[in-house]
Coordinates of C-alpha atoms in Angstrom, one line a residue:
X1 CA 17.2 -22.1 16.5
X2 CA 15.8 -19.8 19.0
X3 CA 11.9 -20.0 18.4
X4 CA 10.6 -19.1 22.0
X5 CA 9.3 -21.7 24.6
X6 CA 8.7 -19.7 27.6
X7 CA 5.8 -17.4 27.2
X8 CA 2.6 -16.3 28.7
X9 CA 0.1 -16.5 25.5
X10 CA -2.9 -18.3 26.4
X11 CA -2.2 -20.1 22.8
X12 CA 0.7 -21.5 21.7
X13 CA 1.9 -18.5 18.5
X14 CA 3.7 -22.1 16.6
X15 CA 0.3 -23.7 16.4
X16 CA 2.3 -27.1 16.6
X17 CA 3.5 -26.9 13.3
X18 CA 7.1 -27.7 12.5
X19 CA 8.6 -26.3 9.1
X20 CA 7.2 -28.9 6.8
X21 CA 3.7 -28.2 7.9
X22 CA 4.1 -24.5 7.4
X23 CA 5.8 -25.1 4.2
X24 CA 2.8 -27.5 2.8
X25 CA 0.0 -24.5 3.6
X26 CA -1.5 -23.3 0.2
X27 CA -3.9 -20.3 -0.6
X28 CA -7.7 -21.0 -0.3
X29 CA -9.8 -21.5 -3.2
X30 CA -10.1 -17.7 -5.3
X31 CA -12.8 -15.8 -4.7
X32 CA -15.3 -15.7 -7.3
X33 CA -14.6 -12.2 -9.5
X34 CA -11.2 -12.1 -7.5
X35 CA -9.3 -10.9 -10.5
X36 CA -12.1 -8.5 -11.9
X37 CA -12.5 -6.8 -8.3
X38 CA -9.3 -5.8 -8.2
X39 CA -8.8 -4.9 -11.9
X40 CA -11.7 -2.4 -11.8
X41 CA -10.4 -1.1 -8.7
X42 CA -6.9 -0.6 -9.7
X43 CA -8.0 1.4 -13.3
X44 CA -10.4 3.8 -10.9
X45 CA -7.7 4.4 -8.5
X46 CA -4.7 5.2 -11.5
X47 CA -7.6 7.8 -12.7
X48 CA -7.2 9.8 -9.4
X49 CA -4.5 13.0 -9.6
X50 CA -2.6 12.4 -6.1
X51 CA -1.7 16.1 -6.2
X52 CA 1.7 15.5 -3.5
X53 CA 2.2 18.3 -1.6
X54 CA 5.9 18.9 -0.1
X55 CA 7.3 20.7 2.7
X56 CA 10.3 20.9 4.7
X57 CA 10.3 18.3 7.6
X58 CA 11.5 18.7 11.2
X59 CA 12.9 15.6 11.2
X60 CA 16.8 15.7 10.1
X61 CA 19.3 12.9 9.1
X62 CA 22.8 13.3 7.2
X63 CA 22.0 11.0 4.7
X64 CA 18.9 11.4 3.8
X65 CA 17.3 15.0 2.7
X66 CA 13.5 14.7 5.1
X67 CA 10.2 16.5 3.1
X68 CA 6.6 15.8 4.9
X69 CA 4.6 14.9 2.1
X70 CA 0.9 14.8 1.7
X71 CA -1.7 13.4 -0.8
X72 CA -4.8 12.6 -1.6
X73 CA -6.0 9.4 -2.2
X74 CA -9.4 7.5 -3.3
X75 CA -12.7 9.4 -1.2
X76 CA -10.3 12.5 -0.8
X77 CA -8.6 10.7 2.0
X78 CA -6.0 12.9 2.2
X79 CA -2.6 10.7 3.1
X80 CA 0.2 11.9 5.3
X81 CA 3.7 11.1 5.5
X82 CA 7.6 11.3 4.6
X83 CA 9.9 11.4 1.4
X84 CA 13.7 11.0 2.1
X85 CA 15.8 11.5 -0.8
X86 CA 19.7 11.0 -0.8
X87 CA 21.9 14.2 0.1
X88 CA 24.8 12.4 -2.1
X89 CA 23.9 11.0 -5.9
X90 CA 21.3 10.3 -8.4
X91 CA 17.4 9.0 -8.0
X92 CA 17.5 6.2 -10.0
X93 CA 14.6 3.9 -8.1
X94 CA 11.5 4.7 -5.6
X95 CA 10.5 2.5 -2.8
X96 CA 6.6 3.0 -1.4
X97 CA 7.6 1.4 2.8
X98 CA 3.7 0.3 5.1
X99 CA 4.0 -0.1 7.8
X100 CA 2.1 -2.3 10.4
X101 CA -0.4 -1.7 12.7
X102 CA 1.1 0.3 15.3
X103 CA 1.4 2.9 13.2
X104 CA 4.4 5.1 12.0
X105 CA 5.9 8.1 14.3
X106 CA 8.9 8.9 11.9
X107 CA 10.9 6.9 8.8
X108 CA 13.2 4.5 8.7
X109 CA 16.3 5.8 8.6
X110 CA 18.1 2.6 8.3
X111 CA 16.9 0.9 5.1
X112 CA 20.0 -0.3 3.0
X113 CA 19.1 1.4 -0.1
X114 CA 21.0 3.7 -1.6
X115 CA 20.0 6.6 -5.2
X116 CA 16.5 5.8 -3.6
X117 CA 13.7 8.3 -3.5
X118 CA 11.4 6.3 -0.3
X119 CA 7.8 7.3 0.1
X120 CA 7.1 6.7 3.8
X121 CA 2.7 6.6 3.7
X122 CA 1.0 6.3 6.8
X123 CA -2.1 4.0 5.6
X124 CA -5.5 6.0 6.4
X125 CA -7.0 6.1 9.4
X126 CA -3.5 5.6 11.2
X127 CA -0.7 8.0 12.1
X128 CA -0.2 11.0 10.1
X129 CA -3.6 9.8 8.1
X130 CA -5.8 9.8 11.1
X131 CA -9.4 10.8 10.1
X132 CA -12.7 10.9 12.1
X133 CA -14.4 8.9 12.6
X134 CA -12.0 6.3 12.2
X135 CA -10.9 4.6 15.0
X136 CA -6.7 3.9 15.0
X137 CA -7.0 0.9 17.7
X138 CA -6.1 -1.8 15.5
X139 CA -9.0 -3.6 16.9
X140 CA -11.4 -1.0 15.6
X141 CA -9.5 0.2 12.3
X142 CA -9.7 -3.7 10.7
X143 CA -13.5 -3.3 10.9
X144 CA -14.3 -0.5 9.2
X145 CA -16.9 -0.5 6.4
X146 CA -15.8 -4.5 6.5
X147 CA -19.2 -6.1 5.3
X148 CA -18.8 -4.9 2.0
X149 CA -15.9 -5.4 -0.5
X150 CA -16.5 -1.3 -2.1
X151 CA -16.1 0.2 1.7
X152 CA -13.5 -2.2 3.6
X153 CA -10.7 -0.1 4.9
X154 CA -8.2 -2.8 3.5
X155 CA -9.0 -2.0 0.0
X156 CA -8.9 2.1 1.1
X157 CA -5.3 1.1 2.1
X158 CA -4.4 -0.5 -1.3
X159 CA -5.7 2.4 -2.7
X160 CA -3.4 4.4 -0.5
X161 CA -0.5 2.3 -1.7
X162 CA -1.3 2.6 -5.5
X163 CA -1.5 6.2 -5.4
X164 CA 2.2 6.0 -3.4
X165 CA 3.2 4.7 -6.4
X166 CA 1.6 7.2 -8.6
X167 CA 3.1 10.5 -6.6
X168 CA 6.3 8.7 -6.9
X169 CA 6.0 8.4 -10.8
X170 CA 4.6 12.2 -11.1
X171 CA 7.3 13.6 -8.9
X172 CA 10.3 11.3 -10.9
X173 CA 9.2 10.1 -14.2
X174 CA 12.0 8.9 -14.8
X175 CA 11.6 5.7 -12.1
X176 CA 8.8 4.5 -14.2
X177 CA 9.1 0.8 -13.6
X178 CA 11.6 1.2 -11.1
X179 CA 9.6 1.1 -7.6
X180 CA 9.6 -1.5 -5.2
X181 CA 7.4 -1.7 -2.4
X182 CA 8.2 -2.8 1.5
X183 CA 6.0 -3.9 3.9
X184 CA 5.2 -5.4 7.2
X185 CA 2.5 -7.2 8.8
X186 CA -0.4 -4.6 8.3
X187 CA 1.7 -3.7 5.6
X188 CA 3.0 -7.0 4.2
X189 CA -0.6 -7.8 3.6
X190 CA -1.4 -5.2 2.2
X191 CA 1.3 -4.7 -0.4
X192 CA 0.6 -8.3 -1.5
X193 CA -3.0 -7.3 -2.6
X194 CA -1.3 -3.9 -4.3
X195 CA 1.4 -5.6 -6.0
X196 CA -0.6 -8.4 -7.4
X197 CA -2.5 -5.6 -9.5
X198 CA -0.4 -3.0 -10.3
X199 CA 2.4 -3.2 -13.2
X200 CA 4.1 -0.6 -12.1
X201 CA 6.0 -2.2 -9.1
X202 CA 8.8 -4.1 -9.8
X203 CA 10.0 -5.9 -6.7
X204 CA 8.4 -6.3 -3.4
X205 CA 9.4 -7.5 0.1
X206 CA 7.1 -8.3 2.7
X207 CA 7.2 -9.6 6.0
X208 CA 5.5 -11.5 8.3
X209 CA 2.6 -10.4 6.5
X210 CA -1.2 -10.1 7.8
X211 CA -4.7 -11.4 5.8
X212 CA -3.3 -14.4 4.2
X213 CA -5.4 -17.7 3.7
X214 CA -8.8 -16.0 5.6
X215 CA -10.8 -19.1 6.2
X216 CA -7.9 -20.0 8.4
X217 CA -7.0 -16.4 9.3
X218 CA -10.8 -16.6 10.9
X219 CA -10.3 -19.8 12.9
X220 CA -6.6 -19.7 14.8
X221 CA -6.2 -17.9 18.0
X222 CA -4.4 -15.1 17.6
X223 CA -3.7 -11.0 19.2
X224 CA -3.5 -9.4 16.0
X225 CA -6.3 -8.0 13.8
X226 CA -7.7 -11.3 13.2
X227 CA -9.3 -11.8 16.5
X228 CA -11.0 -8.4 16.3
X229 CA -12.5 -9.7 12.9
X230 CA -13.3 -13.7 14.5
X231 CA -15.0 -11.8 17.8
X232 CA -16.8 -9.7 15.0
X233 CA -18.0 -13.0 12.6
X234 CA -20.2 -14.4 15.6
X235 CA -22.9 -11.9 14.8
X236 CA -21.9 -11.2 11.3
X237 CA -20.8 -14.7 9.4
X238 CA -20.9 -13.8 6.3
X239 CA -18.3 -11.7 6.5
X240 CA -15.8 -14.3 5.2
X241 CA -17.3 -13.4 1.5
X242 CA -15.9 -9.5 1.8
X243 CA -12.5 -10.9 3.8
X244 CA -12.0 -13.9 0.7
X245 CA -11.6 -11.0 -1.7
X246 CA -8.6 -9.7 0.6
X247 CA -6.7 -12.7 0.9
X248 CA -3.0 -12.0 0.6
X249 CA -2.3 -15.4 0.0
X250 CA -4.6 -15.7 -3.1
X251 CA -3.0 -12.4 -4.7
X252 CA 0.4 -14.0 -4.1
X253 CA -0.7 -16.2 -6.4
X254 CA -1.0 -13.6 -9.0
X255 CA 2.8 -11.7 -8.3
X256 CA 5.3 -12.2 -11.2
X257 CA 7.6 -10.1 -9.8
X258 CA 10.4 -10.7 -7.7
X259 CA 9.5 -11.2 -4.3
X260 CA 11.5 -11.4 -0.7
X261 CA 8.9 -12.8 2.0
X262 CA 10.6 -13.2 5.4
X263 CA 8.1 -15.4 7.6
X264 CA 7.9 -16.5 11.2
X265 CA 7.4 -20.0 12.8
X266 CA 6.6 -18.4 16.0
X267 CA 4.0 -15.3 16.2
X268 CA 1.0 -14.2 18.8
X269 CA -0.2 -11.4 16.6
X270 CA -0.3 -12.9 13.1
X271 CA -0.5 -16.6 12.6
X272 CA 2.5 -18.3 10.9
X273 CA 0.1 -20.9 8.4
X274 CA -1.2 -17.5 7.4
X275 CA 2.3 -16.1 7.0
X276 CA 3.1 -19.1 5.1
X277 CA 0.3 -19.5 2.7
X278 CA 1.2 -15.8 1.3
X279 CA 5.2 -16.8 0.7
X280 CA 3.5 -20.8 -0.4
X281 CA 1.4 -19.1 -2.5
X282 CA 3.8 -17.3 -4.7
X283 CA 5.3 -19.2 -8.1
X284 CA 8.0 -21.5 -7.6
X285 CA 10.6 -19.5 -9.2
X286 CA 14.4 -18.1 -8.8
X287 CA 12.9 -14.8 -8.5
X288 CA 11.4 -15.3 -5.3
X289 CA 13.3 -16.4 -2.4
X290 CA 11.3 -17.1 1.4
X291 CA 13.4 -16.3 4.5
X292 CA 12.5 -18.1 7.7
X293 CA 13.0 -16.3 11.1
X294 CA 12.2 -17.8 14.5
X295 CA 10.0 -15.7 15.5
X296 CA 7.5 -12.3 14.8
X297 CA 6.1 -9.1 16.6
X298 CA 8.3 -10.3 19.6
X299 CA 11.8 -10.4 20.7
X300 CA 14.0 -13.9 20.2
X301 CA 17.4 -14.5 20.8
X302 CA 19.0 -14.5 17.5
X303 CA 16.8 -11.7 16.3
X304 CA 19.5 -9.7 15.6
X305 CA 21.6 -11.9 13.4
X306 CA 18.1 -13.5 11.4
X307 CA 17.5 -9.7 11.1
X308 CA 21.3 -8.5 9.7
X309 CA 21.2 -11.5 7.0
X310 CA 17.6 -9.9 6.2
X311 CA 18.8 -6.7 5.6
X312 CA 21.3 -7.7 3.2
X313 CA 18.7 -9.7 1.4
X314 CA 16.8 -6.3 1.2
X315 CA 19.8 -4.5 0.1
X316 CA 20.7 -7.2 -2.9
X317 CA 17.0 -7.0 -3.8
X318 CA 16.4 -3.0 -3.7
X319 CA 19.8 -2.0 -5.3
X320 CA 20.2 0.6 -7.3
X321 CA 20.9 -0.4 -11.0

């Protein structure tokens, strides 16, 4: 075990829990019209052409063949970002990768996926998506149009990810029902809220993922998005009813497929109960399997072997069949 001790935080990122306190966190209560939100979301968004538009990239890599890509997505946000496809064998599956909140500069070379076509968005607002007047200080971003469920940027974000999926489908037919999505923090939450609605992705992996359990989310100390939205709540408290319709954790309860959640017990910038309460909250089943590391959004001492036994969880999970 190498969960840090020595630290500067001015809260301690364990919150005092040990494992079996983590592991007893549940979801809240659902949102009323949870379900019904996010349905009539999800069929507007699958009526929008994403019209993908490629072009050569100036990034380079042996294995991997590099396009920019662009798209548009719900308001005619218009979505930047990468496609790699292999220089060596077949597309047989797609993977749709978030990222978190510091953004995305160039894609991951590294994931262990092979006869994979991987969309690389950059969520709006951020990165190669960045649009006035929306700020991309992750302070800033998280508030955006927050006091209503129709204009929060989180739900512009699943929209983002939905329509991944939907370039991925019109550019390969063939990987209809073959798509996986990664994602973390930023990400993590927000591929739990687009994979709980959208048939189409088959697998998902997230990690150390963001906006789970909000009622908590709202009360524990933390660097991450959350205390943006807590500072926020003191002149605006009823903001918990638009956040309780983004809870990652409740939308895990609604994710059949299989599911790889890696979690931390130690983290200043998203809160481990909240962590927790998204992996708690899936179905007890084979298909899902939780993977504990020591620590997230900061460097440990045995990050790099909790990290390689990751990666081959990823690559068993993602494989091309």
């Amino acid at each position: 075990m190498s969960i840090p001790t020595d630290h500067s935080y001015p809260f301690d990122p364990t919150y005092g829990l040990d494992l079996d306190a983590l592991r007893a966190f549940a979801p809240p209560e659902r949102a009323p019209h949870f379900d019904e939100f996010w349905r009539a979301r999800h069929a507007a968004t699958l009526g929008i052409h994403p019209e993908p538009r490629l072009s050569e990239s100036a990034s380079q890599h042996p294995a991997w063949h590099v396009q920019d890509i662009v798209y548009t997505s719900t308001d005619q946000f218009e979505i930047g970002g990468w496609l790699l496809l292999p220089r060596d064998g077949l597309v047989t599956r797609g993977l749709v990768v978030g990222h978190g909140y510091g953004g995305r500069d160039e894609p991951d070379f590294d994931l262990p996926v092979a006869e994979t076509a991987v969309l690389f968005p950059c969520f709006r607002g951020l990165s190669r998506s960045r649009r006035p007047p929306i700020s991309s200080d992750p302070a800033r971003h998280v508030l955006t149009g927050i006091d209503k469920p129709e204009t929060s940027i989180l739900g512009g974000c699943v929209d983002d990810v939905w329509l991944a999926v939907s370039v991925l489908t019109k550019l390969y037919p063939g990987l209809e029902g073959r798509i996986g999505y990664s994602g973390l923090s930023l990400g993590g939450g927000i591929g739990a809220l687009a994979i709980a609605a959208d048939r189409r992705i088959d697998r998902g992996h997230l990690v150390v993922p963001t906006f789970g359990n909000m009622p908590l989310w709202l009360t524990l100390p933390t660097l991450g998005s959350a205390g943006a939205v807590q500072h926020y709540r003191t002149t605006h408290p009823d903001v918990l009813q638009t956040l309780r319709l983004f809870d990652a954790a409740t939308a895990a309860t609604r994710i059949a497929i299989p599911m790889l959640v890696a979690v931390a017990r130690f983290d200043p910038a998203v809160a481990p109960p909240c962590q927790f309460s998204v992996a708690n909250g899936l179905a007890t089943s084979n298909h899902h399997e939780t993977v504990i590391l020591d620590a997230g959004h900061v460097a440990y001492p045995q990050m790099e072997e909790q990290h390689a036994l990751l990666v081959e969880k990823v690559r068993h999970l993602f494989r091309a069949t």
